[in-house]
CSV table of C-alpha atoms in Angstrom, one decimal:
chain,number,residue,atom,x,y,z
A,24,UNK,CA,62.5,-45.8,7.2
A,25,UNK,CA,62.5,-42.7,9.9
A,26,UNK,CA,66.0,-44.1,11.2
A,27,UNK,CA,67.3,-43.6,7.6
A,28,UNK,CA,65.8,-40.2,7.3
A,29,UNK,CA,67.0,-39.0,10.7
A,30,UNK,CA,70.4,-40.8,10.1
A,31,UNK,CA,70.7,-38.4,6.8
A,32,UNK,CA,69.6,-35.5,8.6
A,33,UNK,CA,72.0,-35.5,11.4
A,34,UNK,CA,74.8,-37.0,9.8
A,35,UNK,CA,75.3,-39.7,12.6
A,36,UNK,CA,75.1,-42.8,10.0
A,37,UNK,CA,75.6,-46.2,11.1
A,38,UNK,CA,78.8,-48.4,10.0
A,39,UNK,CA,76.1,-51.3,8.0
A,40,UNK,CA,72.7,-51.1,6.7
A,41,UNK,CA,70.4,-53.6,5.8
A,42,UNK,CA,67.5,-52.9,3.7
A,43,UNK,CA,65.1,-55.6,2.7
A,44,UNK,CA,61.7,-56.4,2.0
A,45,UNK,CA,59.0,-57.2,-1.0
A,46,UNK,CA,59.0,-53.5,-1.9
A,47,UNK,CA,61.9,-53.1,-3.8
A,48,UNK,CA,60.8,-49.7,-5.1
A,49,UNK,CA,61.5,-48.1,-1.6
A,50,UNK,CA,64.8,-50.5,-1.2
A,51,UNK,CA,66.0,-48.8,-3.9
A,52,UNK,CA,64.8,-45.3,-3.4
A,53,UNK,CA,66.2,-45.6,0.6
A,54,UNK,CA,69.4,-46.5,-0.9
A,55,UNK,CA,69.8,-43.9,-3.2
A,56,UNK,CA,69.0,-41.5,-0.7
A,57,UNK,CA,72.2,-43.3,1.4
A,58,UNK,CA,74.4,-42.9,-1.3
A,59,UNK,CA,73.8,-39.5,-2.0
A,60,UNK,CA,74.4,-38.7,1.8
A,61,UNK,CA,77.4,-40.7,2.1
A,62,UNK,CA,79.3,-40.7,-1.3
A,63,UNK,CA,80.4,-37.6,-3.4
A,64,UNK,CA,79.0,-37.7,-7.2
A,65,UNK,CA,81.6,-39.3,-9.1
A,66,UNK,CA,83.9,-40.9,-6.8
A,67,UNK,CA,84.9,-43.9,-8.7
A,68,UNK,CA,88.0,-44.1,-5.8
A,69,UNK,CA,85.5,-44.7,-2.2
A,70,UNK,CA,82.3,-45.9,-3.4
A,71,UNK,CA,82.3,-49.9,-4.9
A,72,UNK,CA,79.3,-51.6,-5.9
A,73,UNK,CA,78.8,-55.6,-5.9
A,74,UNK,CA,76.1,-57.6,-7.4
A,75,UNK,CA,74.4,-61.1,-7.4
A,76,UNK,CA,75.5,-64.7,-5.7
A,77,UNK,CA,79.1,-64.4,-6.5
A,78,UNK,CA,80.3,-61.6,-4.5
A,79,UNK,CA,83.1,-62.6,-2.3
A,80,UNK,CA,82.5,-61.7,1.3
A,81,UNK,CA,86.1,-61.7,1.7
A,82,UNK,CA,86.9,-58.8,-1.3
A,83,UNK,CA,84.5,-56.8,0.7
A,84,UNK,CA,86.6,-57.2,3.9
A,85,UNK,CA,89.4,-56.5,2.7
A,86,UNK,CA,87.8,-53.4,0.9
A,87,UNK,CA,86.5,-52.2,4.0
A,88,UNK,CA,89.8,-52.2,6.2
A,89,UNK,CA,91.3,-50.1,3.0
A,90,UNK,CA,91.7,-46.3,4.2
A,91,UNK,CA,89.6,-44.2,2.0
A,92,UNK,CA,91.6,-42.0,-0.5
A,93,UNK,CA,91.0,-38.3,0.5
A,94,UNK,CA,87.5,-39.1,1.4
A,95,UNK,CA,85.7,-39.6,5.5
A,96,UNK,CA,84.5,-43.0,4.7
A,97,UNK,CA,84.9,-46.2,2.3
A,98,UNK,CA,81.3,-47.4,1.1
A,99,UNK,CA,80.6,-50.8,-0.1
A,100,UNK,CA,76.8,-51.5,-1.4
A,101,UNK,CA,76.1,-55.0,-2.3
A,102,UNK,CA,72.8,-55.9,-3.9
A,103,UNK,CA,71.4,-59.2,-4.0
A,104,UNK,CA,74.0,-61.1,-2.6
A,105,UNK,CA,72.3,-64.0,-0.9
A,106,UNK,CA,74.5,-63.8,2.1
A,107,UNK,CA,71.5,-63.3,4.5
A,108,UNK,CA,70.0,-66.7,3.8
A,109,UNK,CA,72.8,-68.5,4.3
A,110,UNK,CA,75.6,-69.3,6.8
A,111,UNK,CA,78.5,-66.3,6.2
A,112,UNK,CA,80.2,-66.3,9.5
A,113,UNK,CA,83.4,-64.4,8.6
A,114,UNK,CA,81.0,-61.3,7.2
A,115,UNK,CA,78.9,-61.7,10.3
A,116,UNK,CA,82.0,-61.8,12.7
A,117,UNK,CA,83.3,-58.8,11.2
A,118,UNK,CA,80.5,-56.4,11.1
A,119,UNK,CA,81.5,-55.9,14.8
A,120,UNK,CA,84.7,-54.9,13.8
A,121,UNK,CA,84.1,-52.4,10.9
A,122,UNK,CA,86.3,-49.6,11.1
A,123,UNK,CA,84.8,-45.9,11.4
A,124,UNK,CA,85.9,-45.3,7.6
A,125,UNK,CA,83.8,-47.7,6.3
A,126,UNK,CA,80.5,-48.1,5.5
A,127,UNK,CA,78.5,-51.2,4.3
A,128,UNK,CA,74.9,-50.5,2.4
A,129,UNK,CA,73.3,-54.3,2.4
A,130,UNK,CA,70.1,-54.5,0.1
A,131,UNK,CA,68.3,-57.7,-0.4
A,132,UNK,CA,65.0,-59.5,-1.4
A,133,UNK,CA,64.8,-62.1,1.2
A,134,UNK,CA,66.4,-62.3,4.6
A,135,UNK,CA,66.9,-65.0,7.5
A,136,UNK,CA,66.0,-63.7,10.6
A,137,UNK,CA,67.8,-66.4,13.0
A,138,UNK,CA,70.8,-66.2,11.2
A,139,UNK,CA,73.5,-64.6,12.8
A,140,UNK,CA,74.7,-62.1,9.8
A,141,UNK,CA,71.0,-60.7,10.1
A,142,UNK,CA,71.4,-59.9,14.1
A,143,UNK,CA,75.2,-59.0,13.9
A,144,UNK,CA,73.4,-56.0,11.7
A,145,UNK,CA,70.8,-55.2,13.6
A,146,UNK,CA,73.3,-55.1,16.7
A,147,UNK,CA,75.6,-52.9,15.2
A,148,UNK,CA,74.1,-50.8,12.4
A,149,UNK,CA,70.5,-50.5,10.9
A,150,UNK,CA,68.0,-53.4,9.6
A,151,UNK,CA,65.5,-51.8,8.0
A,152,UNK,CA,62.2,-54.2,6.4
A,153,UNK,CA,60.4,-52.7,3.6
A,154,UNK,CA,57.1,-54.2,2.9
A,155,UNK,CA,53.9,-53.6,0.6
A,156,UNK,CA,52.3,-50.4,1.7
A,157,UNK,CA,49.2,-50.0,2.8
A,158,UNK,CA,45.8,-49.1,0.4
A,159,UNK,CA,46.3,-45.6,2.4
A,160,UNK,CA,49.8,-44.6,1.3
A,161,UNK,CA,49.3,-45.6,-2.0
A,162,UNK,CA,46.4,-43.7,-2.8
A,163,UNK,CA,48.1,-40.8,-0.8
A,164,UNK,CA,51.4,-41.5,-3.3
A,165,UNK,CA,49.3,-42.2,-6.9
A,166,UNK,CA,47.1,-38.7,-5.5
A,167,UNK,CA,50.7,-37.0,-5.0
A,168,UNK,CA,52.2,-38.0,-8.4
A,169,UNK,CA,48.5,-36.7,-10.5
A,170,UNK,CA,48.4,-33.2,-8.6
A,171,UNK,CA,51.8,-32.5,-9.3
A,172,UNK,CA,50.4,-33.3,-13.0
A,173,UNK,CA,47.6,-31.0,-12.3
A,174,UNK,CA,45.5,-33.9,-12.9
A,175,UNK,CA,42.4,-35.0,-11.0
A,176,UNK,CA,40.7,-38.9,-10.0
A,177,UNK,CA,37.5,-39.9,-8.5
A,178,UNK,CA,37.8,-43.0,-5.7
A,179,UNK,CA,36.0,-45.5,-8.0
A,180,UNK,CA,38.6,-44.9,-10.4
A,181,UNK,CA,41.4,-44.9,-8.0
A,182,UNK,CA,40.4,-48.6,-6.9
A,183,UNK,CA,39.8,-49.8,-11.0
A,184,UNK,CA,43.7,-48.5,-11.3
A,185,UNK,CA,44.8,-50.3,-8.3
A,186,UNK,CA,42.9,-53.1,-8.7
A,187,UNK,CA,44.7,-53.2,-12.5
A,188,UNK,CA,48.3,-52.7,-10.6
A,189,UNK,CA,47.9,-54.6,-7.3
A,190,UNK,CA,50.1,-53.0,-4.4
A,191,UNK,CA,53.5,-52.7,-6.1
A,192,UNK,CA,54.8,-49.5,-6.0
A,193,UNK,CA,57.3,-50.0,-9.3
A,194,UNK,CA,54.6,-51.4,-11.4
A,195,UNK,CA,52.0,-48.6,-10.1
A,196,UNK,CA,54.6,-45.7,-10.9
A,197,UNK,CA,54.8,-47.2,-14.2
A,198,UNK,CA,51.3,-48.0,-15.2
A,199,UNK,CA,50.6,-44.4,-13.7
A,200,UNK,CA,53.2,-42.8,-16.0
A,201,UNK,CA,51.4,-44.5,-19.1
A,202,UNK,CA,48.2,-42.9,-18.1
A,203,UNK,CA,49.4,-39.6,-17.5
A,204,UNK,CA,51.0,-39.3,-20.9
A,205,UNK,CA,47.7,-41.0,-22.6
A,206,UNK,CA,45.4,-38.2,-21.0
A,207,UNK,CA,47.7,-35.5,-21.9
A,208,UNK,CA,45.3,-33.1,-22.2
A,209,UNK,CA,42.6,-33.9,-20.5
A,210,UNK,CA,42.5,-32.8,-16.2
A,211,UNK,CA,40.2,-36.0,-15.0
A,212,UNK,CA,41.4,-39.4,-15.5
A,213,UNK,CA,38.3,-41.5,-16.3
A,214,UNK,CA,37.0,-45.2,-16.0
A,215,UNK,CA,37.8,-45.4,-20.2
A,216,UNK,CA,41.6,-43.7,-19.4
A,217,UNK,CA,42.8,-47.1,-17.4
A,218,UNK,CA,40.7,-49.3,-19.3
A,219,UNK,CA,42.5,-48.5,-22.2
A,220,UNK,CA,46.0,-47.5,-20.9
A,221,UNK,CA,46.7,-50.0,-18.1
A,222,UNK,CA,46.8,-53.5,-18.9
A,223,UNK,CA,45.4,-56.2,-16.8
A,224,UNK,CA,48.6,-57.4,-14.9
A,225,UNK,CA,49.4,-60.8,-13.2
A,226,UNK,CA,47.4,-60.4,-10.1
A,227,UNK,CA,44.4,-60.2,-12.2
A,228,UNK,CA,44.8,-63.3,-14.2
A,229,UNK,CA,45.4,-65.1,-11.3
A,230,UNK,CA,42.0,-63.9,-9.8
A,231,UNK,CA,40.3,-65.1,-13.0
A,232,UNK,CA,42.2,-68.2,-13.1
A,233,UNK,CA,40.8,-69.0,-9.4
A,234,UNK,CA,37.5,-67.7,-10.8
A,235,UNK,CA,37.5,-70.5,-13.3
A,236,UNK,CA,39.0,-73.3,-11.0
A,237,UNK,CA,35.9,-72.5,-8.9
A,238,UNK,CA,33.4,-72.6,-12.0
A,239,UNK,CA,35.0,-75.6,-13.1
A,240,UNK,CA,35.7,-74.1,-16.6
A,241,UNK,CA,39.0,-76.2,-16.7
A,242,UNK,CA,39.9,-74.7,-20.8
A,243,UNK,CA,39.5,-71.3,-19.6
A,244,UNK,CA,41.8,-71.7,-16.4
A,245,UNK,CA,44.3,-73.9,-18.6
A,246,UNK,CA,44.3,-70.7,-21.3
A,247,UNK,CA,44.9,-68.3,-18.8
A,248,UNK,CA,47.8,-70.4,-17.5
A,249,UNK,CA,49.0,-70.7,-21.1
A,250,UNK,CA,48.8,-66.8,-21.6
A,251,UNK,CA,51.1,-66.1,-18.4
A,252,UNK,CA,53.7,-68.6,-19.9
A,253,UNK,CA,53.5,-66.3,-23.3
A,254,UNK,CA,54.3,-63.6,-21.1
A,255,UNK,CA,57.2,-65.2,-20.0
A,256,UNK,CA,55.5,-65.9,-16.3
A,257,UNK,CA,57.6,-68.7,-14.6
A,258,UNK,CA,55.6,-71.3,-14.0
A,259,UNK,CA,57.0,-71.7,-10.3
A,260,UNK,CA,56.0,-68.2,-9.6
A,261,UNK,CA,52.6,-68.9,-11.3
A,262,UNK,CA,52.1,-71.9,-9.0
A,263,UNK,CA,53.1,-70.1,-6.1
A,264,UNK,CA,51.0,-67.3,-6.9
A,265,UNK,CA,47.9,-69.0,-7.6
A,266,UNK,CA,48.5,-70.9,-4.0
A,267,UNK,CA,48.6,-67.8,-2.4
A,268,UNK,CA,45.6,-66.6,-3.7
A,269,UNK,CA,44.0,-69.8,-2.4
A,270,UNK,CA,45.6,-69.2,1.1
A,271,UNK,CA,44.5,-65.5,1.1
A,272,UNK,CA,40.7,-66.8,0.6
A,273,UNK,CA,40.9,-69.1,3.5
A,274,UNK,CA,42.3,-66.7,5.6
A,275,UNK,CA,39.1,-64.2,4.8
A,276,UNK,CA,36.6,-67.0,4.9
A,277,UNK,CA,37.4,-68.5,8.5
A,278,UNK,CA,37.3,-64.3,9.2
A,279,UNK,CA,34.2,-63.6,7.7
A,280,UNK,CA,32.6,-66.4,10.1
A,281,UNK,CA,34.5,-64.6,13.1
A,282,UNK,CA,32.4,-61.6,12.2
A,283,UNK,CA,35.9,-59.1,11.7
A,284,UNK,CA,35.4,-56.2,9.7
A,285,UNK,CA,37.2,-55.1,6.1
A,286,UNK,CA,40.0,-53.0,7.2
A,287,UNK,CA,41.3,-55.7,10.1
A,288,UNK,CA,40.6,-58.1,7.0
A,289,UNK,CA,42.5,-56.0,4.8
A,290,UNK,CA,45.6,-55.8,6.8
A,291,UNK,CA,45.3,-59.6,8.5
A,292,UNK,CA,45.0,-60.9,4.4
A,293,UNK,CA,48.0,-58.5,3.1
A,294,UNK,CA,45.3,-57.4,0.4
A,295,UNK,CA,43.6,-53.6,-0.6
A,296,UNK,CA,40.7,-53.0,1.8
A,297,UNK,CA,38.2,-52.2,-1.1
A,298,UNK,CA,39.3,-55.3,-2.9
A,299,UNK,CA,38.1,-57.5,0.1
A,300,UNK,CA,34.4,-57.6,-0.7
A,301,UNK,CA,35.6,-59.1,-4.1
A,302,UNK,CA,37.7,-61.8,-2.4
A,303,UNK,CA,35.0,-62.6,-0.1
A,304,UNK,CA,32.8,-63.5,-3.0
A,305,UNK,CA,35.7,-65.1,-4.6
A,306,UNK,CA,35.7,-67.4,-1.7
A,307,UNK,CA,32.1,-68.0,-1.0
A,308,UNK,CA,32.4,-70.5,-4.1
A,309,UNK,CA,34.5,-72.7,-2.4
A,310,UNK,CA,34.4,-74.6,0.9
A,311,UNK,CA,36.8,-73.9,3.8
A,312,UNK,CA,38.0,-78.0,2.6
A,313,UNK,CA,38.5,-76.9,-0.6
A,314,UNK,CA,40.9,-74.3,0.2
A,315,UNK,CA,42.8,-76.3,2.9
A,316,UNK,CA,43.3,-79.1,0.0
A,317,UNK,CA,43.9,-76.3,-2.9
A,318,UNK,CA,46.7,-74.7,-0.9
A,319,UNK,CA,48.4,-78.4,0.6
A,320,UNK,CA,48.1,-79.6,-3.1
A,321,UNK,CA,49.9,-76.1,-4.0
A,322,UNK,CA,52.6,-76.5,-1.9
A,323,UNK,CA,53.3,-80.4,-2.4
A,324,UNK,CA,53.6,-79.5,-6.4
A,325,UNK,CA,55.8,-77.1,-5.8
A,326,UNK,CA,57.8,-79.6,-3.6
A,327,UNK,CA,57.7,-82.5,-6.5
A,328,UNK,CA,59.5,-80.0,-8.8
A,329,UNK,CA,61.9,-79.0,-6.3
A,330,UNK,CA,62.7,-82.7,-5.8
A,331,UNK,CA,63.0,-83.5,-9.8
A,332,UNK,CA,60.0,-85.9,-9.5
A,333,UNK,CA,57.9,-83.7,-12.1
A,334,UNK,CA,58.2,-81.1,-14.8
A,335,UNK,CA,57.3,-77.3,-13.8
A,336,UNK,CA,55.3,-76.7,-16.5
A,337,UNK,CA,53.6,-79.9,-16.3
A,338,UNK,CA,52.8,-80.2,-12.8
A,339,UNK,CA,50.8,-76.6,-12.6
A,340,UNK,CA,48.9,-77.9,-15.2
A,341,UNK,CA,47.9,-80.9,-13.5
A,342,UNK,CA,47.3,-79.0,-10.0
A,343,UNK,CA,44.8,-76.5,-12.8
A,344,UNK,CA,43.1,-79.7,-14.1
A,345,UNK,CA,42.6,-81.5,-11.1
A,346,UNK,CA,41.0,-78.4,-9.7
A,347,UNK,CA,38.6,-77.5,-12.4
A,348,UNK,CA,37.6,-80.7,-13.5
């Protein structure tokens, strides 16, 4: 992210950018900040913008090797496009050849590493991953946001709101706008503020859910599973979630024996350091075997799907059953 930064600050930009990660809050916040250094406000004429599967990486070619009209540079940002997890050799090819009056802004979810349009722009321009933050930064960010509001928030409650949002910085900014308009007038957000305001989002069912798989209280698990699908919760993502969380506890159990302390936990597990102590006794209820199986069963249901041998919806609710039971 400094690259970017120091790219905007000395005007030396790159010819293609690639900006990727889980955090699409700072993907898009890092790519504003590009267009707003690189494109004049209203030019229709030397900034296009291209969305989704179907782009063709040939339009953008061709775009590129067009002179800009009365303008230093062309820009082309392309969101979403796939091309990074699969095989586009002409786009790769060219981003050697990119002329000085073009630029390419790249923004994606996902990327391949080993494929070759993912080195050609690393060799030639800027590939830049964004990932969760840290418990740090976003206590440091949410802290930010509530002085600016002249508003004030003991640690205990800082943890009850991030353990209500979980690390993503979109749903965080929006959960924290809700609770800075609810307690309008008051200066100190309390414990009663996000009970009431914030709601308990995915990553909180799915803890409860793997609180009942492990108490064997199969209707509740199955009713929190049916809730998420009200919700309109895929039940892929559901599936894969709920596997994670299983993977996450092994990771922290087999730690815990090793005698490794919460904040190498914390950033080993990808999880909030003061959440860790709750995991940990989320995972004392199981056995290591239990999680090993938990997580190969997650992974071979997803498969099945994948393969048209079972229904989505159906086969997380068999994984659910089979686990509680």
């Amino acid at each position: 992210m400094k690259t970017i930064i120091e790219d905007i600050k000395t005007g030396q930009f790159k010819n293609v950018y690639l900006l990727y990660g889980e955090e699409t809050y700072l993907i898009r916040q890092y790519r504003d900040k590009l267009k707003d250094a690189l494109t004049v406000p209203g030019d229709t004429m030397n900034a296009s913008f291209f969305s989704g599967k179907d782009v063709n990486p040939k339009e953008l070619i061709d775009l590129a090797e067009t002179m800009p009209f009365f303008a230093e540079r062309r820009c082309i940002f392309v969101d979403g496009s796939g091309f990074f997890k699969k095989s586009t050799e002409e786009l790769a090819a060219y981003m050697e050849e990119i002329p000085a009056t073009a630029c390419f802004v790249f923004t994606e979810q996902e990327v391949d590493k080993r494929g070759k349009l993912y080195k050609q722009v690393k060799k030639y321009g800027r590939a830049v991953e964004f990932r969760r933050q840290p418990e740090s930064v976003l206590i440091q960010w949410v802290l930010g946001r509530l002085n600016r509001e002249g508003k004030k928030i003991t640690r205990s409650v800082m943890e009850l709101f991030l353990s209500r949002t979980g690390n993503d910085m979109e749903l965080i900014g929006q959960e924290l706008e809700k609770l800075i308009c609810y307690t309008m007038e008051k200066e100190v957000i309390e414990e009663a503020d996000v009970e009431a305001v914030c709601s308990n989002q995915i990553s909180g069912k799915i803890f409860e859910m793997v609180d009942a798989i492990a108490g064997k209280q199969q209707k509740h698990a199955l009713d929190l599973y049916y809730d998420l699908l009200m919700l309109k919760e895929p039940p892929m993502r559901i599936l894969f979630l709920v596997t994670r969380q299983f993977q996450i506890l092994m990771q922290l159990k087999e730690m815990t024996e090793k005698g490794f302390d919460y904040k190498y936990m914390a950033g080993k597990a990808g999880v909030p350091e003061f959440a860790v102590r709750k995991y940990i006794g989320q995972a004392r209820k199981f056995t290591f075997r239990q999680l090993e199986a938990a997580v190969r069963d997650g992974v071979r249901a997803e498969e099945n799907v994948k393969t048209g041998k079972m229904n989505d919806q159906l086969s997380v609710e068999l994984f659910l059953m089979t686990y509680s039971s």
